[in-house]
Coordinates of C-alpha atoms and ligand atoms in Angstrom, one line a residue:
M298 CA 9.5 25.6 -5.8
T299 CA 9.6 22.5 -8.4
E300 CA 7.0 21.8 -11.1
L301 CA 5.0 18.9 -10.6
P302 CA 3.7 16.4 -13.4
A303 CA 0.1 17.2 -14.4
R304 CA -1.2 13.9 -12.9
R305 CA -0.3 12.8 -9.1
L306 CA -1.1 9.6 -7.5
L307 CA -0.5 9.1 -3.3
L308 CA -0.6 5.7 -1.6
V309 CA -0.7 5.2 1.9
H310 CA 0.6 1.6 3.1
A311 CA 1.2 0.2 6.8
H312 CA 4.3 -1.9 6.3
P313 CA 7.0 -2.3 3.9
D314 CA 5.8 -4.7 1.4
D315 CA 1.9 -3.7 1.5
E316 CA 2.6 -1.2 -1.5
S317 CA 4.4 -4.2 -3.9
I318 CA 1.8 -6.7 -3.1
N319 CA -1.4 -4.6 -3.7
N320 CA -0.5 -2.0 -6.0
G321 CA 3.0 -3.0 -7.6
A322 CA 1.8 -3.2 -11.2
T323 CA -0.2 -0.1 -10.5
M324 CA 2.7 2.1 -9.2
A325 CA 5.1 0.9 -12.2
K326 CA 2.6 1.5 -14.4
Y327 CA 1.8 5.3 -13.5
A328 CA 5.4 6.4 -13.0
A329 CA 6.3 4.7 -16.3
E330 CA 3.7 6.9 -17.8
G331 CA 5.1 10.2 -16.2
V332 CA 2.5 10.5 -13.4
H333 CA 4.0 11.8 -9.9
V334 CA 3.5 8.6 -7.7
T335 CA 4.7 9.0 -4.1
L336 CA 4.1 6.5 -1.3
V337 CA 4.0 7.1 2.3
T338 CA 4.6 4.1 4.3
C339 CA 3.3 4.4 7.9
T340 CA 5.7 2.0 10.0
L341 CA 8.9 -0.1 9.4
G342 CA 7.3 -3.3 9.6
E343 CA 9.4 -4.3 13.0
E344 CA 7.1 -6.9 14.2
G345 CA 7.1 -9.0 10.6
E346 CA 8.2 -12.7 10.8
V347 CA 11.4 -13.3 8.7
I348 CA 11.1 -15.9 6.0
P349 CA 14.9 -16.4 5.1
P350 CA 16.8 -18.6 7.9
R351 CA 20.0 -16.5 7.6
L352 CA 18.1 -13.4 8.4
A353 CA 16.1 -14.7 11.0
H354 CA 18.2 -12.9 13.5
L355 CA 16.8 -9.8 12.3
A356 CA 13.5 -10.4 14.1
A357 CA 12.1 -8.1 17.0
D358 CA 12.4 -11.0 19.5
R359 CA 16.1 -11.4 18.7
D360 CA 17.9 -8.1 17.1
D361 CA 15.3 -6.1 16.4
T362 CA 16.5 -4.8 13.6
L363 CA 14.0 -5.8 11.0
G364 CA 12.9 -2.5 10.9
A365 CA 15.7 -0.9 9.2
Y366 CA 16.8 -3.7 7.0
R367 CA 13.3 -3.0 5.5
V368 CA 14.2 0.4 4.7
G369 CA 16.5 -1.0 2.4
E370 CA 14.3 -3.7 0.7
L371 CA 11.7 -0.9 0.3
A372 CA 14.3 1.2 -1.5
A373 CA 15.0 -1.8 -3.7
A374 CA 11.2 -2.4 -4.3
M375 CA 11.0 1.4 -5.6
R376 CA 14.0 1.2 -7.6
E377 CA 12.2 -1.7 -9.2
L378 CA 8.9 0.0 -9.4
G379 CA 10.8 3.3 -10.9
V380 CA 9.2 5.2 -8.0
T381 CA 11.7 7.9 -6.4
D382 CA 9.1 9.5 -4.1
H383 CA 8.8 7.2 -1.0
R384 CA 8.7 8.1 2.5
F385 CA 7.9 7.2 6.3
L386 CA 4.7 8.8 7.8
G387 CA 6.3 11.5 10.2
G388 CA 9.7 10.2 9.4
P389 CA 11.6 6.6 9.6
G390 CA 10.7 5.2 12.7
R391 CA 8.1 8.0 13.8
Y392 CA 5.4 5.1 14.4
R393 CA 6.3 1.4 15.2
D394 CA 4.8 -1.8 13.8
S395 CA 2.1 -2.9 16.3
G396 CA 2.2 -6.6 15.3
M397 CA -1.3 -8.6 14.6
M398 CA -4.4 -7.9 16.3
G399 CA -4.6 -9.0 19.8
V400 CA -0.7 -9.2 20.6
A401 CA 1.0 -7.4 23.5
Q402 CA 2.7 -5.1 21.3
N403 CA -0.7 -3.7 20.4
E404 CA 0.1 -1.7 23.8
R405 CA 3.5 -0.7 23.2
P406 CA 4.3 3.1 23.6
G407 CA 5.0 4.3 20.0
C408 CA 3.2 1.8 18.1
F409 CA 1.2 2.7 15.1
W410 CA -2.0 1.6 16.7
R411 CA -1.6 4.0 19.5
A412 CA -0.6 7.1 17.3
D413 CA -2.6 10.1 18.1
L414 CA -5.1 10.3 14.9
D415 CA -4.9 13.8 14.3
E416 CA -1.2 14.4 15.1
A417 CA -0.6 11.2 12.6
A418 CA -2.7 12.7 9.9
G419 CA -1.1 16.3 10.4
H420 CA 2.4 14.6 8.9
L421 CA 0.5 13.5 5.8
V422 CA -1.6 16.6 5.3
A423 CA 1.8 17.7 5.1
V424 CA 2.9 15.5 1.9
V425 CA -0.9 15.9 0.6
R426 CA -0.2 19.6 0.3
E427 CA 3.1 19.4 -0.9
V428 CA 2.3 16.8 -3.6
R429 CA -0.9 17.9 -4.2
P430 CA -2.4 14.5 -5.8
Q431 CA -5.5 14.1 -7.6
V432 CA -6.2 10.5 -6.6
L433 CA -5.3 8.7 -3.1
V434 CA -5.7 4.7 -2.7
A435 CA -5.8 3.6 0.5
Y436 CA -7.4 0.3 2.6
D437 CA -10.9 -0.1 3.5
P438 CA -12.2 0.7 7.4
D439 CA -11.2 -3.1 8.1
G440 CA -7.8 -2.4 6.7
G441 CA -8.4 -5.4 4.2
Y442 CA -7.9 -7.7 6.9
G443 CA -8.2 -6.2 10.2
H444 CA -4.5 -5.8 11.2
P445 CA -4.1 -2.7 13.5
D446 CA -1.5 -1.3 11.5
H447 CA -3.6 -1.3 8.3
I448 CA -7.1 0.0 10.3
Q449 CA -4.9 2.7 11.2
A450 CA -3.3 3.8 8.0
H451 CA -7.1 3.7 6.8
R452 CA -8.1 6.4 9.4
V453 CA -4.9 8.4 9.4
A454 CA -5.2 8.4 5.2
M455 CA -9.1 9.4 5.5
R456 CA -8.4 11.8 8.0
A457 CA -5.9 13.7 6.2
A458 CA -7.7 13.8 3.0
A459 CA -10.4 15.7 5.3
L460 CA -7.9 18.2 6.9
A461 CA -5.7 19.0 3.9
A462 CA -8.6 20.1 2.3
D463 CA -9.5 22.2 5.0
P464 CA -7.5 26.0 4.9
G465 CA -8.4 26.3 8.8
F466 CA -5.9 23.2 9.8
R467 CA -2.4 23.8 10.3
P468 CA -1.9 26.6 7.8
D469 CA 1.4 26.2 8.6
L470 CA 1.7 22.5 6.3
G471 CA 0.8 24.4 3.1
P472 CA -2.4 25.6 1.1
A473 CA -5.6 23.8 1.6
H474 CA -5.7 21.3 -1.1
A475 CA -8.6 18.5 -1.6
I476 CA -8.0 15.3 -3.2
D477 CA -10.5 15.0 -6.2
R478 CA -10.9 10.8 -5.5
V479 CA -10.2 8.6 -3.0
Y480 CA -9.8 4.5 -3.7
W481 CA -10.0 1.6 -1.4
N482 CA -7.8 -1.8 -2.6
C483 CA -9.9 -4.6 -3.0
V484 CA -9.9 -7.7 -5.1
P485 CA -12.9 -8.8 -6.8
R486 CA -14.4 -12.3 -5.7
S487 CA -14.5 -14.0 -9.1
V488 CA -10.6 -12.9 -9.7
V489 CA -9.7 -14.4 -6.1
E490 CA -11.4 -17.7 -7.0
E491 CA -10.0 -17.7 -10.6
G492 CA -6.5 -17.4 -9.2
F493 CA -6.9 -20.1 -6.5
A494 CA -7.9 -22.2 -9.3
R495 CA -5.1 -21.4 -11.0
L496 CA -2.4 -22.0 -8.1
R497 CA -4.6 -25.4 -7.4
A498 CA -3.9 -26.5 -10.8
A499 CA -0.5 -25.9 -10.8
G500 CA -0.4 -28.4 -7.9
R501 CA 3.2 -30.2 -7.1
E502 CA 5.1 -27.7 -9.4
I503 CA 4.7 -24.7 -7.0
P504 CA 7.3 -24.9 -3.9
F505 CA 5.2 -23.8 -1.2
E506 CA 4.0 -26.0 1.9
G507 CA 0.6 -25.2 1.0
V508 CA -2.1 -23.4 -0.5
A509 CA -3.5 -20.6 1.8
S510 CA -7.9 -19.9 0.9
A511 CA -10.0 -17.3 -0.5
D512 CA -10.2 -15.7 3.0
D513 CA -6.3 -15.0 3.2
V514 CA -6.6 -12.8 0.6
P515 CA -7.4 -8.8 1.9
G516 CA -10.2 -6.6 0.6
V517 CA -12.4 -9.2 -1.2
V518 CA -15.3 -7.5 -2.5
D519 CA -18.4 -8.5 -5.1
D520 CA -17.5 -7.8 -8.5
A521 CA -20.2 -5.1 -8.6
D522 CA -18.3 -3.0 -6.1
V523 CA -15.2 -2.5 -8.1
A524 CA -14.8 0.5 -10.0
V525 CA -11.2 0.3 -11.6
A526 CA -9.5 -2.4 -12.9
V527 CA -6.0 -1.3 -13.7
D528 CA -4.1 -3.5 -16.3
G529 CA -0.7 -4.2 -15.2
T530 CA 0.1 -7.0 -17.1
A531 CA 2.8 -5.4 -19.2
Y532 CA 4.4 -4.1 -15.6
A533 CA 3.9 -8.0 -14.1
G534 CA 7.4 -8.7 -14.1
R535 CA 8.4 -5.4 -12.1
K536 CA 5.9 -6.1 -9.8
A537 CA 7.3 -9.5 -9.4
A538 CA 10.9 -8.0 -8.8
A539 CA 9.5 -5.3 -6.2
M540 CA 7.8 -8.3 -4.3
R541 CA 11.2 -10.0 -4.3
A542 CA 12.7 -7.0 -3.2
H543 CA 10.9 -7.4 0.2
A544 CA 12.7 -11.1 0.8
T545 CA 12.5 -10.8 4.5
Q546 CA 8.6 -11.3 3.9
I547 CA 7.8 -12.4 0.5
A548 CA 8.9 -15.8 -1.7
V549 CA 7.9 -15.0 -5.0
D550 CA 7.5 -18.2 -7.6
G551 CA 6.6 -17.5 -11.1
P552 CA 2.7 -16.0 -11.0
F553 CA 2.6 -17.1 -7.0
F554 CA 4.0 -16.0 -4.1
A555 CA 3.7 -17.0 0.1
L556 CA 4.2 -15.0 3.1
S557 CA 5.6 -16.3 6.1
N558 CA 3.1 -18.8 6.4
D559 CA 4.3 -20.7 3.2
L560 CA 1.2 -21.0 1.8
G561 CA 0.9 -20.0 -2.0
Q562 CA -1.2 -17.4 -3.4
P563 CA -1.9 -16.0 -6.3
L564 CA 0.3 -13.0 -7.9
F565 CA -2.4 -10.5 -9.6
S566 CA -0.9 -8.1 -11.9
V567 CA -4.4 -6.8 -12.9
E568 CA -5.2 -4.6 -9.5
H569 CA -8.5 -3.6 -8.3
Y570 CA -10.0 -0.5 -6.7
R571 CA -12.9 0.4 -4.8
L572 CA -14.4 4.3 -5.1
A573 CA -14.2 5.8 -1.8
H574 CA -14.9 9.3 -2.2
G575 CA -15.3 11.6 -5.6
P576 CA -17.1 11.6 -8.8
A577 CA -17.3 8.0 -10.1
P578 CA -14.7 7.6 -12.8
E579 CA -16.1 7.6 -16.6
A580 CA -16.3 3.5 -17.9
H581 CA -16.6 2.4 -21.3
G582 CA -19.3 -0.6 -20.4
G583 CA -18.8 -1.4 -16.6
R584 CA -15.3 -0.7 -14.6
A585 CA -13.1 2.1 -15.8
D586 CA -9.4 1.2 -16.5
D587 CA -7.9 4.6 -15.1
L588 CA -7.5 6.0 -11.6
F589 CA -7.7 9.2 -13.3
A590 CA -10.6 8.8 -15.7
G591 CA -12.7 11.9 -16.0
L592 CA -10.3 14.0 -13.6
S593 CA -8.9 17.1 -15.4
A594 CA -4.9 17.0 -14.9
D595 CA -3.5 20.3 -13.8
S596 CA 0.1 21.5 -13.1
A597 CA 0.8 22.0 -9.6
V598 CA 4.2 23.5 -7.6
A599 CA 5.3 22.0 -4.9
E600 CA 6.9 23.6 -1.9
E601 CA 10.6 23.0 -1.5
V602 CA 11.3 20.5 1.4
Ligands
ZN148 ZN1 0.6 -4.7 6.2

């Protein structure tokens, strides 16, 4: 049995790279503050497009070795963020990347989109009952932007949070644990607009083929819907380094980045969260600045695995 730190944060993501883009500054900040940060990634991201030409052979339609390669990218990203507890749902390769919505890979046996919900959630319940987080960060019901693996990651995270708290569900997975607060990733509209204004002002100085639009940013919400803004400015360099570690997927240039479409986007070091479940965080006039605000930290004992 191992004594866990008093504050524990669990994040659930679809593919390697999503965690660094959405929560890299948050993860680095809390890890540096001694919070136990656990990342569960649901697939290896086998269907991703590959940016560097010298690695193009890894892609699913060529060698189909991108998944194993991305395991290494994720490990490198976690070293940049100072996060030591990162796992794949059900073990590496248990669920395969389903590709974008509507492609043939959505029907492939073993892809995450076709996973049995309670079976997939069961893998996550085991993690929840071991780590006993006060806070869970997941996607909104649309997965932020409609990708099947992101939608499924939302469903699995929410189902697991419910099942983990039910003493009648799989007692073999450990004693029941109720997560105090669940957040969904989001970006307030004003922040997106300001970010793109900054990007357009940078004009020709950015090395990307073009500029993305605000519609390309996942999880954009009205400013009033944001519960917490985590100021990760001091960790912006760590976040950028973690994103760079996912070199098959992301090109980073200063405060901007591009995915395989080579369209520039702003890189946010203040990261935002919507409250999906649990007591509203205490805030001093407006948004809270801490995911744990108002929650009582407690010690917990992890099952030895
Ligand atoms: Zn993703």
